Coordinates of C-alpha atoms in Angstrom, one line a residue:
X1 CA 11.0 9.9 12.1
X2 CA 13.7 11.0 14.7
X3 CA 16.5 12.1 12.8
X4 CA 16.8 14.6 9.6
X5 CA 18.0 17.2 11.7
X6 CA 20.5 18.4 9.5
X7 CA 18.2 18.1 6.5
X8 CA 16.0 20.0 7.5
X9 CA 18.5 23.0 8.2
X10 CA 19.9 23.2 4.8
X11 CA 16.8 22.8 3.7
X12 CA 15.1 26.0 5.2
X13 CA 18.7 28.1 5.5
X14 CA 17.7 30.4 2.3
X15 CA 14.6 31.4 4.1
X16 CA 15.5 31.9 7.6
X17 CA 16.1 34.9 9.0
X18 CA 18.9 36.7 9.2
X19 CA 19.7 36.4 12.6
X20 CA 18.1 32.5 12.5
X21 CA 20.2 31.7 9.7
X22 CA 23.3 32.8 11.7
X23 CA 22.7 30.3 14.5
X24 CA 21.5 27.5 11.9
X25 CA 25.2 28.0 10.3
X26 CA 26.5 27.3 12.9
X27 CA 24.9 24.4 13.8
X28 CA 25.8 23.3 9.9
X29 CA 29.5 24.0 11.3
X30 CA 30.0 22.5 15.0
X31 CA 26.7 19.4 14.7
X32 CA 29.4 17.2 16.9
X33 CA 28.8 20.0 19.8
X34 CA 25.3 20.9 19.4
X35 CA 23.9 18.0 20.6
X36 CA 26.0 18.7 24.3
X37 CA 24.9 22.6 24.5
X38 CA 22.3 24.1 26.2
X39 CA 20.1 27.0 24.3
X40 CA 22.1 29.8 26.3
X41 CA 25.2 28.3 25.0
X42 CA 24.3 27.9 21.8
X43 CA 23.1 31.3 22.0
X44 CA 26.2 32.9 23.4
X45 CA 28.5 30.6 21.0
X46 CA 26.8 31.6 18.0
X47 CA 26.1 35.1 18.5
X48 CA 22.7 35.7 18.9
X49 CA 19.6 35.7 21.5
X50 CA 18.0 32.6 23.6
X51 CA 15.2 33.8 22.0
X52 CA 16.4 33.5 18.4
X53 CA 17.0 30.0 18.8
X54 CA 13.6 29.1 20.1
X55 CA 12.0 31.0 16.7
X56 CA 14.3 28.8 14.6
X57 CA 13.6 25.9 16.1
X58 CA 9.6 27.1 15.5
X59 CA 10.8 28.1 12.2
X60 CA 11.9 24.6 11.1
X61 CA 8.3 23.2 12.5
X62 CA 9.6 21.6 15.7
X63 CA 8.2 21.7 18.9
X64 CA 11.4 23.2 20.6
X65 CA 15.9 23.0 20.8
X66 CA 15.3 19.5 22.6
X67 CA 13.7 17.9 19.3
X68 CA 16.0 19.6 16.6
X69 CA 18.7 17.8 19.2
X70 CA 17.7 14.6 19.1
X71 CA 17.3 14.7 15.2
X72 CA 20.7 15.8 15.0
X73 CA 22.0 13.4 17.8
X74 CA 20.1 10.6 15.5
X75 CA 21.9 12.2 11.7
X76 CA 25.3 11.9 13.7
X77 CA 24.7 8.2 14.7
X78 CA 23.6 7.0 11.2
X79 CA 26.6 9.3 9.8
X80 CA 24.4 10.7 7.0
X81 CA 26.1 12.9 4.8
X82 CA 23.1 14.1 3.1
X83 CA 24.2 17.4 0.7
X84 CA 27.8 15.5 0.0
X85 CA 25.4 12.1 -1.2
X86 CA 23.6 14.0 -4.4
X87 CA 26.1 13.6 -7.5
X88 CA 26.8 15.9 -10.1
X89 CA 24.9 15.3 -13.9
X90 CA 27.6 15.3 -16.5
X91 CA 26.5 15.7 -19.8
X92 CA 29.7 14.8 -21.2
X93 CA 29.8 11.2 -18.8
X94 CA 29.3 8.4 -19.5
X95 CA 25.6 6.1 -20.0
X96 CA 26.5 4.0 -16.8
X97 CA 27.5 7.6 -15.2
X98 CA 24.3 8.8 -16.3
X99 CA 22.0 6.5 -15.0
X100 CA 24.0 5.8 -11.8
X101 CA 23.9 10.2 -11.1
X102 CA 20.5 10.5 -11.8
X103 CA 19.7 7.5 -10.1
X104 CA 21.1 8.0 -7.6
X105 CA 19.8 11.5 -6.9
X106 CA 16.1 10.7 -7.2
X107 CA 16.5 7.9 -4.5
X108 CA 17.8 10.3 -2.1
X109 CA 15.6 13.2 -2.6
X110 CA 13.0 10.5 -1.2
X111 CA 15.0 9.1 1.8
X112 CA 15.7 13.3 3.0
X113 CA 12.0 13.8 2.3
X114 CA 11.2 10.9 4.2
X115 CA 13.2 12.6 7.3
X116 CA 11.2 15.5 7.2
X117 CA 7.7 14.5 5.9
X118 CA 5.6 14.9 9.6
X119 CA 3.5 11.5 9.9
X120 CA 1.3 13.4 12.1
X121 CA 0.6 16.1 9.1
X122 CA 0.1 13.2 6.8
X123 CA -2.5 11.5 8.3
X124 CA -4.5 15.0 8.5
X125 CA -4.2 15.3 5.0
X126 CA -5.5 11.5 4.5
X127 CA -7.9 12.4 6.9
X128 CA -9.2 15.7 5.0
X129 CA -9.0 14.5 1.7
X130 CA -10.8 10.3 2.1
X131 CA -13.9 12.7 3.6
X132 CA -13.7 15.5 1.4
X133 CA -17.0 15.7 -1.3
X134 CA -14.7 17.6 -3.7
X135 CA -11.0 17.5 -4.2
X136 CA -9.5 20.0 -5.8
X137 CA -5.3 20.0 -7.0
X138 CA -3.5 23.1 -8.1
X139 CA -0.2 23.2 -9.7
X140 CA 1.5 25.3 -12.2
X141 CA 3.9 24.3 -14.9
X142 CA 6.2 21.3 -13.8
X143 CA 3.6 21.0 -10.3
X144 CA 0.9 20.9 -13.0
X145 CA 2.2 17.2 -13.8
X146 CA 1.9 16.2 -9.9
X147 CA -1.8 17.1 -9.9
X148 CA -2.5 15.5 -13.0
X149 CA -1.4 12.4 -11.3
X150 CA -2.8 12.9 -8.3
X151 CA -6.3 13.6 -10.6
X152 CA -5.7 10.2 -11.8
X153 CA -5.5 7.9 -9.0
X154 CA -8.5 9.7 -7.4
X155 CA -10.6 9.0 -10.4
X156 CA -9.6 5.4 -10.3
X157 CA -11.1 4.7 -6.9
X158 CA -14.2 6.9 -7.9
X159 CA -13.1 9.9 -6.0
X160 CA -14.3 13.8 -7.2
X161 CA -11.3 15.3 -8.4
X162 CA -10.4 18.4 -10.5
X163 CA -7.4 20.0 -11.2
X164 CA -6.6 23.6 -12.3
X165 CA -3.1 24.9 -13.9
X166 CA -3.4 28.7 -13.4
X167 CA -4.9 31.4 -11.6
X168 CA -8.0 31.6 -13.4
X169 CA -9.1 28.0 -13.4
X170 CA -8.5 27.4 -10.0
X171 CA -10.1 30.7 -8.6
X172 CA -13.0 29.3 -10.7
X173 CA -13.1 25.8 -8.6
X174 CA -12.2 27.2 -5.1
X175 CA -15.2 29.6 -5.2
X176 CA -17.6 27.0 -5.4
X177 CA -16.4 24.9 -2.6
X178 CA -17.7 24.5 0.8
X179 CA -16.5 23.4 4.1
X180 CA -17.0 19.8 3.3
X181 CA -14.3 19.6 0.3
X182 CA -10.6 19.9 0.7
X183 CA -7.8 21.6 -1.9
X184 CA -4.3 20.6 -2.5
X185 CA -2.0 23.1 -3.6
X186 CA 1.4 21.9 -5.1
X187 CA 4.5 24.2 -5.5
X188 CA 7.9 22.7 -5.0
X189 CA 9.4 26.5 -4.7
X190 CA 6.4 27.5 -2.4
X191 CA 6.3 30.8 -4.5
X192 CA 3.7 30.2 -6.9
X193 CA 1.6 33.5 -7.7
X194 CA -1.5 31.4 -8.8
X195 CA -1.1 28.7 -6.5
X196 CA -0.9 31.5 -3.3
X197 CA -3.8 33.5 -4.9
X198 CA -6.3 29.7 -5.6
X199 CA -5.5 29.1 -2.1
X200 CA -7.0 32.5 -0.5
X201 CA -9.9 32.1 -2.5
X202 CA -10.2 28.5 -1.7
X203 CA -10.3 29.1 2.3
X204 CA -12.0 32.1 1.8
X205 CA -15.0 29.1 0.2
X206 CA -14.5 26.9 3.7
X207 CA -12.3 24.2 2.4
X208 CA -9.3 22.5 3.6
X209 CA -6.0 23.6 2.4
X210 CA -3.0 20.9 2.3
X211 CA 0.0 22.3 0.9
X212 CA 2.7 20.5 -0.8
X213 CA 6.0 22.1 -1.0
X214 CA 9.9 22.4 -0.7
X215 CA 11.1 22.6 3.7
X216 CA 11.0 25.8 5.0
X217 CA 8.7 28.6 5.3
X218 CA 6.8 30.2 2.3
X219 CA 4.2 32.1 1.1
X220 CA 2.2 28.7 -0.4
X221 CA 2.9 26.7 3.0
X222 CA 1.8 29.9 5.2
X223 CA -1.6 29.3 3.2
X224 CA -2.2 25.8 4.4
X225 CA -4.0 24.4 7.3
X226 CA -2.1 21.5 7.0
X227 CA 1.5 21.3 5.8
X228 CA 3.4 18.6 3.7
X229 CA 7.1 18.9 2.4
X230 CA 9.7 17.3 0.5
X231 CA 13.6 17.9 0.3
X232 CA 15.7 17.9 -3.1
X233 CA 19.3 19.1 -1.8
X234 CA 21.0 18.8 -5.0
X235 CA 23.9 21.2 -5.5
X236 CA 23.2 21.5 -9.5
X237 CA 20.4 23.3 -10.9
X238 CA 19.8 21.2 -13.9
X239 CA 19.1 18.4 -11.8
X240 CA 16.8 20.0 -9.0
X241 CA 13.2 19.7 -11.1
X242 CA 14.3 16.1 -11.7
X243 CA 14.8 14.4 -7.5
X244 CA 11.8 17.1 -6.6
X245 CA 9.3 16.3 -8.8
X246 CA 10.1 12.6 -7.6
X247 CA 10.0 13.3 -3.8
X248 CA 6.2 14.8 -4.9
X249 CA 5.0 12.3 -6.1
X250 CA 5.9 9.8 -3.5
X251 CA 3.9 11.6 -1.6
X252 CA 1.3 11.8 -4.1
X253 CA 1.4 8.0 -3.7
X254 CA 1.5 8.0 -0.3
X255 CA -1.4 10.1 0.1
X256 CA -3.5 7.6 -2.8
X257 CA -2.8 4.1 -0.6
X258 CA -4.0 6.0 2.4
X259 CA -7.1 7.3 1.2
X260 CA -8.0 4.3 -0.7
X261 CA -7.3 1.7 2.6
X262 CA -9.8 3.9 4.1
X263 CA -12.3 2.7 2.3
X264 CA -10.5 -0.4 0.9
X265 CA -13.0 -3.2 -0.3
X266 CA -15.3 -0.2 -2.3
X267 CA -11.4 0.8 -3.7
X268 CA -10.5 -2.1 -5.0
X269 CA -14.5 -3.0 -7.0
X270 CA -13.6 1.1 -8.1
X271 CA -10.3 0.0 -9.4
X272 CA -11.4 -3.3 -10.6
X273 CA -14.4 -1.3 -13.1
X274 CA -11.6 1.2 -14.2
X275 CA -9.3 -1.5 -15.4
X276 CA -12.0 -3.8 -16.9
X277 CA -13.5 -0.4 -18.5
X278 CA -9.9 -0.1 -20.5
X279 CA -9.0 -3.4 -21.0
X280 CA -7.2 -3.9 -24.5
X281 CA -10.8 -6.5 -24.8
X282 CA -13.2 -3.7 -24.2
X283 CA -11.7 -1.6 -26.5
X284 CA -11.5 -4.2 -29.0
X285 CA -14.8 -5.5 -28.5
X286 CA -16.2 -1.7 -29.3
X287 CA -13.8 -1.3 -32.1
X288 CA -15.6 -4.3 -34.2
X289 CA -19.1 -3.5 -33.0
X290 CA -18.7 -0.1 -34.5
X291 CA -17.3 -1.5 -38.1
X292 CA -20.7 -4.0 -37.8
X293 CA -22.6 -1.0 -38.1

């Protein structure tokens, strides 16, 4: 997708360097004149090196100034107003305010994360995990939920699937994979401890890291060899877990229908045993044979 320019700014700003975070600011400030300057211009206007701009734009995974251009050239002519669109939770609102803030919120987290998600990254991360032997997710706490989820779809269309929740228990799966399986490390904040630690020890084994995290560099991301992210630019705290852990597992769905079309007609007899295998009849139908015995 062309544009998300913008979204992608605010998104890394907090881990940019000093010096990069400067020159993103101003971008922030003057987007209307960006698109018309030239990277010595921007340089000179915002106070820092040629060079300094061509590390941000490498710094928000673009290929140059030209393409962080166009993405902004593209925000301006939708008019997306991305940070001012996520609403404030009251607690003391209304139900209608409520549902409409909340809402509301979730369904932008996906449309920002759909700006920034790289199609091109995607598809190597379908690619690594329909051929993988073993699949492995990590996530810790709230991420621990994502994984879970992932787990189950997999298992649906008869795929090898594990999932660990801390340092331990992942360390324990990672060490026995090889170069034919493929992990997934999941950490909105890209600061996990156990999730950066599973990862070493998982490419240390041969496999093939995917990462999915918040935009912007970080330790959990710098791990990967292929990079997913999502975007939650909510101004309130209470809120953030909430749109994040929705952009995630968009993406967790995303990456499901792609690895199952891959093998589609042997998905859908999987999926077919799994339902008929928990059917309300199955279960009924072993219920009464075990009080005929």
């Amino acid at each position: 997708m062309i544009n998300g320019g913008l979204v992608i700014i605010k998104e890394a700003l907090n881990s940019l360097k000093p010096m990069e975070r400067k020159a993103a600011n101003y971008i922030l400030e003057h987007p209307e004149e960006i698109v018309r300057l030239s990277v010595q211009k921007l340089a000179e206007l915002s106070g820092v090196s040629e060079a300094t701009i061509v590390r941000l734009a490498r710094s928000l995974h673009l290929k140059g100034f030209q393409e962080l251009k166009l993405k902004i050239a593209a925000d301006l002519a939708t008019e997306q107003k991305t940070a001012a669109s996520y609403q404030e939770i009251r607690i003391d609102g209304s139900i209608r305010s409520l549902i409409d803030s909340i809402s509301n919120n979730n369904m932008q987290s996906i449309q920002d994360t759909m700006t920034i998600l790289s199609p091109a990254e995607v598809e190597k991360a379908i690619d690594a995990l329909a051929v993988a032997r073993k699949i492995n997710v990590y996530g810790v706490g709230a991420s621990a939920v994502i994984a879970l989820d992932f787990k189950q779809k997999l298992t649906r269309i008869n795929r090898w699937c594990e999932v660990a929740s801390d340092f331990d228990s992942a360390a324990t799966l990672a060490a026995n994979l090889t170069d034919r399986d493929a992990v997934l490390g999941v950490s909105y904040s890209g600061q996990t401890e156990d999730i950066i630690r599973a990862l070493g020890v998982a490419k240390q084994s041969g496999a093939t890291v995917i990462t999915l995290t918040k935009f912007g560099s970080n330790p959990v991301e710098e791990a990967a060899d292929i990079r997913l992210f999502t975007s939650s630019l909510e101004q309130s705290i209470r809120s953030g877990a909430m749109a994040s852990r929705i952009a995630q597992l968009n993406v967790i769905d995303i990456l499901y229908v792609g690895i199952a079309s891959r093998s589609y007609e042997e998905s859908v007899r999987s999926m077919e045993r799994t339902r008929k295998a928990v059917s309300p009849s199955k279960r009924n139908g072993q219920h009464s044979g075990r009080e005929g015995t």
